[in-house]
Each structure stands twice: as C-alpha cells, then as structure tokens.
CSV table of C-alpha atoms (C1' of nucleotides) in Angstrom, one decimal:
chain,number,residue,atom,x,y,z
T,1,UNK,CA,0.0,0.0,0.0
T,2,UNK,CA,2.1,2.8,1.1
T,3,UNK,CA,4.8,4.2,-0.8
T,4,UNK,CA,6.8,7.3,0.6
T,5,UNK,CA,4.1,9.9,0.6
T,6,UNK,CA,1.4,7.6,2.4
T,7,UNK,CA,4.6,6.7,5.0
T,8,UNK,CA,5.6,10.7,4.7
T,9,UNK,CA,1.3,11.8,5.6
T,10,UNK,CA,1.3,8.9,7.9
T,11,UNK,CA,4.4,10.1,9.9
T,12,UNK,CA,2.7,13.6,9.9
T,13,UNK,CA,-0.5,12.6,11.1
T,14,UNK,CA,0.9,11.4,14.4
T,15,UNK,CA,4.7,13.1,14.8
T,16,UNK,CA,3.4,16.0,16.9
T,17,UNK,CA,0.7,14.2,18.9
T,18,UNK,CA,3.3,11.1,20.1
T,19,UNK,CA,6.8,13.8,20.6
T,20,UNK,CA,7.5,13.7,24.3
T,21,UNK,CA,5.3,10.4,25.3
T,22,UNK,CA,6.6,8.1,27.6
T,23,UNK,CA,5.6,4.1,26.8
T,24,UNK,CA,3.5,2.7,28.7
T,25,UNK,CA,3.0,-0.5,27.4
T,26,UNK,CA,3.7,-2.4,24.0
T,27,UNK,CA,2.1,-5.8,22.9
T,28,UNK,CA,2.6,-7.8,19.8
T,29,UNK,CA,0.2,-9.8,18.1
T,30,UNK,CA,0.9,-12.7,15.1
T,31,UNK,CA,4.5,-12.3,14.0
T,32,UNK,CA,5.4,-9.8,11.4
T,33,UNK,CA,8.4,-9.7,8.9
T,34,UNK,CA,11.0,-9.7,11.9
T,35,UNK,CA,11.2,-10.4,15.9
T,36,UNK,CA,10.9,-7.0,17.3
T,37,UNK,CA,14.0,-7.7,18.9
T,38,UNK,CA,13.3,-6.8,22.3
T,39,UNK,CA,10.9,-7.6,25.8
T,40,UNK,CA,8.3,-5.8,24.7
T,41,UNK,CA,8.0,-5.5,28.5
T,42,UNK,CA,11.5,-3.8,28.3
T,43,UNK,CA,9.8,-1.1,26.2
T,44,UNK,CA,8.1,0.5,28.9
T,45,UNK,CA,9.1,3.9,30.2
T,46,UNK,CA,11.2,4.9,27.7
T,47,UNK,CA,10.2,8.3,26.0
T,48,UNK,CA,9.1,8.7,22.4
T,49,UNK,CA,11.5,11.8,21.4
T,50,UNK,CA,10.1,11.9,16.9
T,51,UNK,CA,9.2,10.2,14.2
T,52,UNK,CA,11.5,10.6,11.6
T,53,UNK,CA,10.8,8.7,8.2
T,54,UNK,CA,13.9,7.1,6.0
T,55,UNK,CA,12.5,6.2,2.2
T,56,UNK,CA,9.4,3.9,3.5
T,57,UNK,CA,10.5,3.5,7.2
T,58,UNK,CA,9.5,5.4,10.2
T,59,UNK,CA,11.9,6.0,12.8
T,60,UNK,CA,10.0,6.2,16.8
T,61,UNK,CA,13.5,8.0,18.0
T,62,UNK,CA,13.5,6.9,21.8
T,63,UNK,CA,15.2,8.2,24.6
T,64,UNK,CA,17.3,4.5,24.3
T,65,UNK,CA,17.5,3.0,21.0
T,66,UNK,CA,14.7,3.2,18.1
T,67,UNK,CA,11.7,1.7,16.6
T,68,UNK,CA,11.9,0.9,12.9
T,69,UNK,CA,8.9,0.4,11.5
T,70,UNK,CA,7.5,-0.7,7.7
T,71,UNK,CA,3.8,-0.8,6.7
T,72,UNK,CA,4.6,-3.3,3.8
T,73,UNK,CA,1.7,-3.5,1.4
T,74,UNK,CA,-1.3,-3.5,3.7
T,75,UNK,CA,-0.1,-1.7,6.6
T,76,UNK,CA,-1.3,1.4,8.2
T,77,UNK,CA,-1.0,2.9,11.5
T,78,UNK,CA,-3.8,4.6,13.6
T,79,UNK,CA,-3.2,6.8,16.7
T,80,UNK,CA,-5.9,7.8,19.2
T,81,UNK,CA,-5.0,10.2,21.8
T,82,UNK,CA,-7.0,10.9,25.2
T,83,UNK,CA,-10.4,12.8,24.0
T,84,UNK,CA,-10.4,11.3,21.1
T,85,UNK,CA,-12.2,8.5,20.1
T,86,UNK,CA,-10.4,5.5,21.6
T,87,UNK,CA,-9.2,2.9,19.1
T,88,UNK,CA,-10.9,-0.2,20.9
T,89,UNK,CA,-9.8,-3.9,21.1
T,90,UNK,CA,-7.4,-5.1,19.2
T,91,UNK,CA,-8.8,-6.9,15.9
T,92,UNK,CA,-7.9,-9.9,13.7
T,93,UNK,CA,-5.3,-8.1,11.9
T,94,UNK,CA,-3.7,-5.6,14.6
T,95,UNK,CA,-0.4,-6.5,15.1
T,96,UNK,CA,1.3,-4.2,17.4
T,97,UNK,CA,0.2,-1.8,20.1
T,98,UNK,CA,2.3,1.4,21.3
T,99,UNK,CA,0.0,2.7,24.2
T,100,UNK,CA,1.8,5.6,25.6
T,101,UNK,CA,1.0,8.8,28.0
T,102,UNK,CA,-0.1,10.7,25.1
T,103,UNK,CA,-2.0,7.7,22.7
T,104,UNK,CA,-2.2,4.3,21.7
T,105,UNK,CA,-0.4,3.6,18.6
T,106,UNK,CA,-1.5,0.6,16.5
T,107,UNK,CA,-0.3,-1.3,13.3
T,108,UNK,CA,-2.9,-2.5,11.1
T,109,UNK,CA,-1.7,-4.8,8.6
T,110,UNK,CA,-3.5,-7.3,7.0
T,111,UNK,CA,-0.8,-9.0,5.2
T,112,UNK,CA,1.6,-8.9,7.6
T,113,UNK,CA,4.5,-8.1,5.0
T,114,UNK,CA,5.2,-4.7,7.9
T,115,UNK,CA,7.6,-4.4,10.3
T,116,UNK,CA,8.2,-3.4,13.4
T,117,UNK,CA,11.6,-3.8,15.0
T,118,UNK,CA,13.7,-2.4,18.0
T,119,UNK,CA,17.4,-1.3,17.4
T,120,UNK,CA,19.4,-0.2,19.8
T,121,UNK,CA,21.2,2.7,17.6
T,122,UNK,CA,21.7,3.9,14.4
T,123,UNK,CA,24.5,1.5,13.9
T,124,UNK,CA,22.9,-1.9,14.9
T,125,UNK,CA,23.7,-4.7,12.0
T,126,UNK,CA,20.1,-5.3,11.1
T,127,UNK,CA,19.4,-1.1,11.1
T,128,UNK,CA,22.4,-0.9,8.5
T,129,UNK,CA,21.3,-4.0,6.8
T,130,UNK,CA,17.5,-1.9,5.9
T,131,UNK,CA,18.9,1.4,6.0
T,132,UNK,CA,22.5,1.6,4.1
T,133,UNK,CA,21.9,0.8,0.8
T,134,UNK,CA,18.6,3.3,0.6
T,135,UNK,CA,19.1,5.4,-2.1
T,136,UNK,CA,18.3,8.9,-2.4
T,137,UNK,CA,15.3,11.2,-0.1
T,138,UNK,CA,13.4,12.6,-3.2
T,139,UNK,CA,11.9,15.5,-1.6
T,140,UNK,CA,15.6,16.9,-0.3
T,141,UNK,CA,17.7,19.1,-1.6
T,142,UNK,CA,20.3,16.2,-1.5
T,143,UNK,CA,18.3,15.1,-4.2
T,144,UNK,CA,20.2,17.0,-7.2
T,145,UNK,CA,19.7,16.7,-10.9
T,146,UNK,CA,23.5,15.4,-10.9
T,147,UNK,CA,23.2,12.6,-8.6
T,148,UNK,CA,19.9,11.3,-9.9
T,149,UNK,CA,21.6,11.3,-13.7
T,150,UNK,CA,25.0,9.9,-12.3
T,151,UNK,CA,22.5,6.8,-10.7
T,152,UNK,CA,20.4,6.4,-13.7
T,153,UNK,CA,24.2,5.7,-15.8
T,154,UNK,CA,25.0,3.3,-13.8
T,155,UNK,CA,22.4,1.1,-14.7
T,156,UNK,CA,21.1,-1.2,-17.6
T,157,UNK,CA,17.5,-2.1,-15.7
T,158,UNK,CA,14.5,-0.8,-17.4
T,159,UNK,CA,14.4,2.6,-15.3
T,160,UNK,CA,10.6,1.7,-13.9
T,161,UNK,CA,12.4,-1.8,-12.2
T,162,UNK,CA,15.1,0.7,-11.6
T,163,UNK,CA,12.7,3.0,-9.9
T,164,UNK,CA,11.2,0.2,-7.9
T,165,UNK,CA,14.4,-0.8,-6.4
T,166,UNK,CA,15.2,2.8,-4.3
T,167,UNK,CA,18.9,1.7,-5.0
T,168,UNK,CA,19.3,5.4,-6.9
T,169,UNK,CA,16.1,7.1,-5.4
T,170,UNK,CA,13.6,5.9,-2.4
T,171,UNK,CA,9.8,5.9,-2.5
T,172,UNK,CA,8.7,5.5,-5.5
T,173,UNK,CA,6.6,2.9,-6.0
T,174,UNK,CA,4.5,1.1,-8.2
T,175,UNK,CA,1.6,3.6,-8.4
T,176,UNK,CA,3.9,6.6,-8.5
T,177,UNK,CA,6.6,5.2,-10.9
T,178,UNK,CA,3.8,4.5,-13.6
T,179,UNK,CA,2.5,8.0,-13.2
T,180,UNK,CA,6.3,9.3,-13.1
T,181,UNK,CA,6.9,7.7,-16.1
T,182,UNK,CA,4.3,8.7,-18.0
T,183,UNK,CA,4.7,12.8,-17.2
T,184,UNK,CA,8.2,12.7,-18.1
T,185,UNK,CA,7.2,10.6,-21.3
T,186,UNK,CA,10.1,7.7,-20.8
T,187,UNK,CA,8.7,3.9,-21.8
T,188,UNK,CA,8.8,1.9,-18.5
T,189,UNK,CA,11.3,-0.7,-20.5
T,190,UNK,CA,13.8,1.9,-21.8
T,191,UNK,CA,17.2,1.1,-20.0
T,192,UNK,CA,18.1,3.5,-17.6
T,193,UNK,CA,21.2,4.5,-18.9
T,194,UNK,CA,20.0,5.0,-22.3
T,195,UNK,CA,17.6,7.8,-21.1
T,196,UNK,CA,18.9,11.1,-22.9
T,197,UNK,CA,19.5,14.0,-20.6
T,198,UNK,CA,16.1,16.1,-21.1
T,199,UNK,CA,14.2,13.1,-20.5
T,200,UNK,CA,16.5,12.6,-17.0
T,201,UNK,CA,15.9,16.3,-15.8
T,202,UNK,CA,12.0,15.7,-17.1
T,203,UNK,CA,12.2,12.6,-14.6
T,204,UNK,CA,14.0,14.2,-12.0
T,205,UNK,CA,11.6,17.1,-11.7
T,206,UNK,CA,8.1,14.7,-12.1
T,207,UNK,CA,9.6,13.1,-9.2
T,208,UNK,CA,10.0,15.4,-7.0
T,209,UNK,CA,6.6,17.0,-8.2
T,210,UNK,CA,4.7,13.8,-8.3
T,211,UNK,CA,5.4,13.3,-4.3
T,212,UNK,CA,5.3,16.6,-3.0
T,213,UNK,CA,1.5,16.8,-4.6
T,214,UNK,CA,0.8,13.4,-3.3
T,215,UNK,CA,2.0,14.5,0.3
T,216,UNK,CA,-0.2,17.8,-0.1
T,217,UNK,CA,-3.3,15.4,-1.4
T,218,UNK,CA,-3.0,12.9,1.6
T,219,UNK,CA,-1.7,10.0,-0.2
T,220,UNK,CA,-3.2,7.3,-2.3
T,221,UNK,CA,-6.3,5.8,-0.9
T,222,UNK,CA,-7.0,2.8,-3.2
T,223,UNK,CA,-8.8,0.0,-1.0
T,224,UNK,CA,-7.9,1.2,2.8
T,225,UNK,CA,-5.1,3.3,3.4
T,226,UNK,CA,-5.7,5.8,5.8
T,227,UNK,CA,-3.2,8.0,8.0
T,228,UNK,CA,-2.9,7.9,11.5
T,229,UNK,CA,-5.6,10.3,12.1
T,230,UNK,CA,-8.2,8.5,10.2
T,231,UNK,CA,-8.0,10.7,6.6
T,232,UNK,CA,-7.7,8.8,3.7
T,233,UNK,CA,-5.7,10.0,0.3
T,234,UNK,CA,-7.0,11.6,-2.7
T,235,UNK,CA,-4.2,11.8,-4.7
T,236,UNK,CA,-5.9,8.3,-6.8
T,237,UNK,CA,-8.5,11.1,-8.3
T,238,UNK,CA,-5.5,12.8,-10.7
T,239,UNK,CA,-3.9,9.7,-11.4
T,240,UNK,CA,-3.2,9.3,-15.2
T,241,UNK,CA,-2.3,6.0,-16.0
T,242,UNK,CA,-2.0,4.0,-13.1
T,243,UNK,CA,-5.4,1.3,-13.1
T,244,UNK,CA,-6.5,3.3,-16.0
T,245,UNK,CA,-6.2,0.0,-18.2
T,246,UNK,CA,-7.8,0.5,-21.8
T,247,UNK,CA,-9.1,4.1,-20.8
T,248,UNK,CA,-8.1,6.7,-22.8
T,249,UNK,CA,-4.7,9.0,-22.5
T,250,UNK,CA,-4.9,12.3,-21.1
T,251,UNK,CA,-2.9,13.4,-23.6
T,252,UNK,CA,-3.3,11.5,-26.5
T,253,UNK,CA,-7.0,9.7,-25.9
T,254,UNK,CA,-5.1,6.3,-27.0
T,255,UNK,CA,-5.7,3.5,-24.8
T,256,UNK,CA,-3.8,2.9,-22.2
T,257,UNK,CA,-1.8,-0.3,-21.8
T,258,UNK,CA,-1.0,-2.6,-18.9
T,259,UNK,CA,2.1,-4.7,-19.1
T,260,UNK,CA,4.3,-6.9,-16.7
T,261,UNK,CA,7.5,-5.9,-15.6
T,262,UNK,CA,9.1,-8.1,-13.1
T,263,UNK,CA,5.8,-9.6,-11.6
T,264,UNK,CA,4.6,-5.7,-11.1
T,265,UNK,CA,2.0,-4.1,-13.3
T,266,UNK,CA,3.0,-0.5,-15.5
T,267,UNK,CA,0.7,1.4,-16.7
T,268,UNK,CA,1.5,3.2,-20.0
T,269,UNK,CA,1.1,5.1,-23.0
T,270,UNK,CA,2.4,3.7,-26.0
T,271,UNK,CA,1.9,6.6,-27.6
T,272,UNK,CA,3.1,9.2,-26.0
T,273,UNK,CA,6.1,7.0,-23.5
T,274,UNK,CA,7.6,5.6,-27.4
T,275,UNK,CA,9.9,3.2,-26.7
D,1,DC,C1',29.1,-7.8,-9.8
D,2,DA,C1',24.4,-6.7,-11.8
D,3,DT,C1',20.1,-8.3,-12.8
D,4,DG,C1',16.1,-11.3,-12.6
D,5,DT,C1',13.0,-14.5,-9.7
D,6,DT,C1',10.9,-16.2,-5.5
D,7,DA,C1',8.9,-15.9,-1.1
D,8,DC,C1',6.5,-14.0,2.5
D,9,DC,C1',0.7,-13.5,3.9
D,10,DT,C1',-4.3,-12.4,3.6
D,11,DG,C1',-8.3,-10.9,1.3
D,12,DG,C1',-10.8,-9.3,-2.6
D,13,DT,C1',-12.5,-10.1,-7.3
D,14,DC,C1',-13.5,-12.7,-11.4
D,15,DG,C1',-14.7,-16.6,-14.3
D,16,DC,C1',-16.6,-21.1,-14.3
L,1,DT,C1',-23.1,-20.3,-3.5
L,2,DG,C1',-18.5,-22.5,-4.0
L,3,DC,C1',-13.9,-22.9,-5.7
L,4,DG,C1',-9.7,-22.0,-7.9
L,5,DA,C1',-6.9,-18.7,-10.2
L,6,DC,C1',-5.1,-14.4,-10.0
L,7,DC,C1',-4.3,-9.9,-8.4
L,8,DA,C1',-2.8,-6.2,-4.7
L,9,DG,C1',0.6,-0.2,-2.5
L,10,DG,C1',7.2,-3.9,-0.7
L,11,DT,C1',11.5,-5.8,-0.5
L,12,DA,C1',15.0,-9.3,1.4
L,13,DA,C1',16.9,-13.5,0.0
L,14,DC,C1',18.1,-16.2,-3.4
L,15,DA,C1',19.3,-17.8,-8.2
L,16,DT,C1',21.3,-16.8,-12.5
DNA sequence: CATGTTACCTGGTCGC
DNA sequence: TGCGACCAGGTAACAT
C-alpha cells in the first residue's frame, strides 16, 4: 500500500501528537516480517522523542534505542489520543500496540509483510542491513539533478524496475513510478542509462513534483489506506495511468496499456512513453 | 558484480 | 453459493 508519501502523511498525522510520550505498554500480536527484537515489557518507560521517516521506514526515535517500522503493502497505523475516540480492542489483523501517556499507537496490517523492530542505535547490523543501501530522499535538496543522472548511468534495468528498487532514489513505488513515467514521457522498459538527458531532468523534476503533490493530497487511498488520524488520500483522483487499463490517454485519448514488468504491473502510454 | 526471480501473507475479485 | 486462479501499495533473500 504505502509508498513514501502515504509513510511521509502517515508520519505527519501522528509526529506532533506522540513527541515527548513516555511508553506505557507495548504488545505484539501474530508475527510480522522480523522479531521485534526486544521484551516488549522492556519497552516500557522509555520516551518517544520523533518520528522521523527514511525512504518507506519510520523512525520512533526513543530516549534509548529506536523503533523501525515498515507498513509493507497493507499496513497502516492509527493513533488515538485521550479525547479522542479510543481505538478499541485489538482486531484480527492488529499487530502491534504502542499505548503511551499521550495515545495508543497501533499497526494495522492485514498481510503482515510490515515491520516493526527495536534497534538499539543507528549502527545496529540489522538497522544498517535496511537502511544503508537506501538510495536517495526525493523530496531533499540532497536530491540534485547530478546525482539522480550519475545513478540512472550506472544502470542497464529498465528505469521503472530501476525506480522500484530505491537503490538510486527511495519511495517510488508502483503507483507513482507509472504515473512518473508517464509525465516525463520515458517507456517503462527503456534502460536506464540509455535515457537522454532532457528526459532525465523531465524525470528528476516529475519526481519530485509527483510526491510533493501526493503528500499535499493525503496519499493514495485505493482499497484502505488511511493515515494515523483517520484521513484517507485523494491523490488516486489525478492519477493518469495507473489502473486506468484500456481508458483513454490524457494526452493523447489512445488506450492505455497494462504490461508486466518483473511480476509488477506498468501502466502506459504507447503513444506518448515511445519506446 | 548486476540483474532477474521467489517468497513472505491475507483478502478481494473474477470466471466457471 | 462454491472454488480455484489471479491480483494487490514492498523488499529481502536467493538464483542466474
């Protein structure tokens, strides 16, 4: 479900409300991707200092060690602080609960492809293992034209696969790298490093412009997502291409095409992406 | 080494 | 209505 802005409006939703809460209590239900690593028990008492976010990760910065967490493709997180309406028991698909002074926290995820894990610091093995190799944060200034066109040379993949990866860039995913894609006009199968430099800047720029909008609409709400407050996403109402199978172009009024790329589905215009 | 494939898990949808 | 096949927003581990 949630590529980087759905992670970026989730981390917003909740950032402010959880800064300075002290744990309470944690409890786990059916096992996700990874142990959490730690007593839950343990948890307790330790304060919640911010959410960060790293490509699809949050980061629960505590006042010893962290909380990595990954909503896979079905997760979502919900937080409920005192006034509001409380979040209830847990159901058949909530896998781990953060009930702190300030709010319960609570991971949703159906699929149970998420993550939540406890490192001690930034340089624990299995932080660097899911951290290190991230490529790129789109929406900073570290993100430079240069960079993004050195990364793009240094590879043969077809630049959606390429895309998909976050080896060069982080957060784009399938949704986004189809729509991508399609405004800077690139075929989804066109080798990376065979993508002339207008066409890289054109890239580089719908990128960063794709998921800045899609942070300002909410996300992508396409069966469930919601953020942490309860809003869903509306950023699936200007999507051109992606699930818009046989529809006509908004640019061209050709049909757009579905094809397979490494078990994933791109959306395209044959038309106007010309191989 | 870079690149392509598999596996993880549940639920919804579609065709028969 | 039931059942199997296939699909879904991610990515580490493995195979080639």
């Amino acid at each position: 479900m949630p590529e980087l802005p759905e992670v970026e409006v989730t981390r917003r939703s909740f950032a402010d409300r959880i800064a300075g809460a002290h744990i309470v209590s944690a409890s786990l239900g059916k096992p996700l991707r990874w142990p959490l690593g730690i007593d839950c028990a343990a948890l307790a008492g330790r304060q919640v200092l911010g959410v960060r976010r790293r490509g699809k990760y949050l980061l629960l910065d505590l006042s010893e060690g962290l909380l990595l967490l990954h909503l896979g493709m079905s997760g979502s997180l919900r937080f409920a602080g005192p006034g509001e309406a409380p979040l209830g028991a847990a159901g058949a698909h909530d896998h781990f609960d953060l009930q702190t002074t300030q709010g319960l926290l609570r991971l949703h995820d159906p699929r149970r492809f998420g993550a939540v894990v406890y490192v001690p610091g930034e340089d624990d093995a299995l932080a660097r293992k899911l951290l290190d190799h991230l490529g790129m944060e789109p929406l900073e200034d570290s993100f430079s034209l240069e960079a993004f066109r050195r990364g793009l040379a240094a590879s043969r993949s077809p630049i959606k696969q390429l895309l998909l990866s976050g080896s060069v860039v982080v957060g784009v995913g399938n949704i986004y790298a189809s729509e991508v894609l399609f405004l800077s006009r690139i075929h989804p199968a066109r080798p990376a490093r065979d993508i002339g430099p207008r066409k890289v800047r054109a890239l580089h720029e719908a990128i960063r412009a794709v998921l800045a909008l899609a942070v300002e609409q909410g996300g992508t709400t396409l069966r469930d997502f919601s953020a942490a407050n309860g809003m869903e996403g509306h950023f699936q109402l200007q999507a051109r291409v992606y699930g818009r199978d046989g529809q006509p172009c908004t640019h061209c009024s050709r049909p757009i095409r579905l094809m397979r790329q490494g078990q994933r589905s791109t959306y395209y215009c044959v038309h106007c992406q010309a191989a």
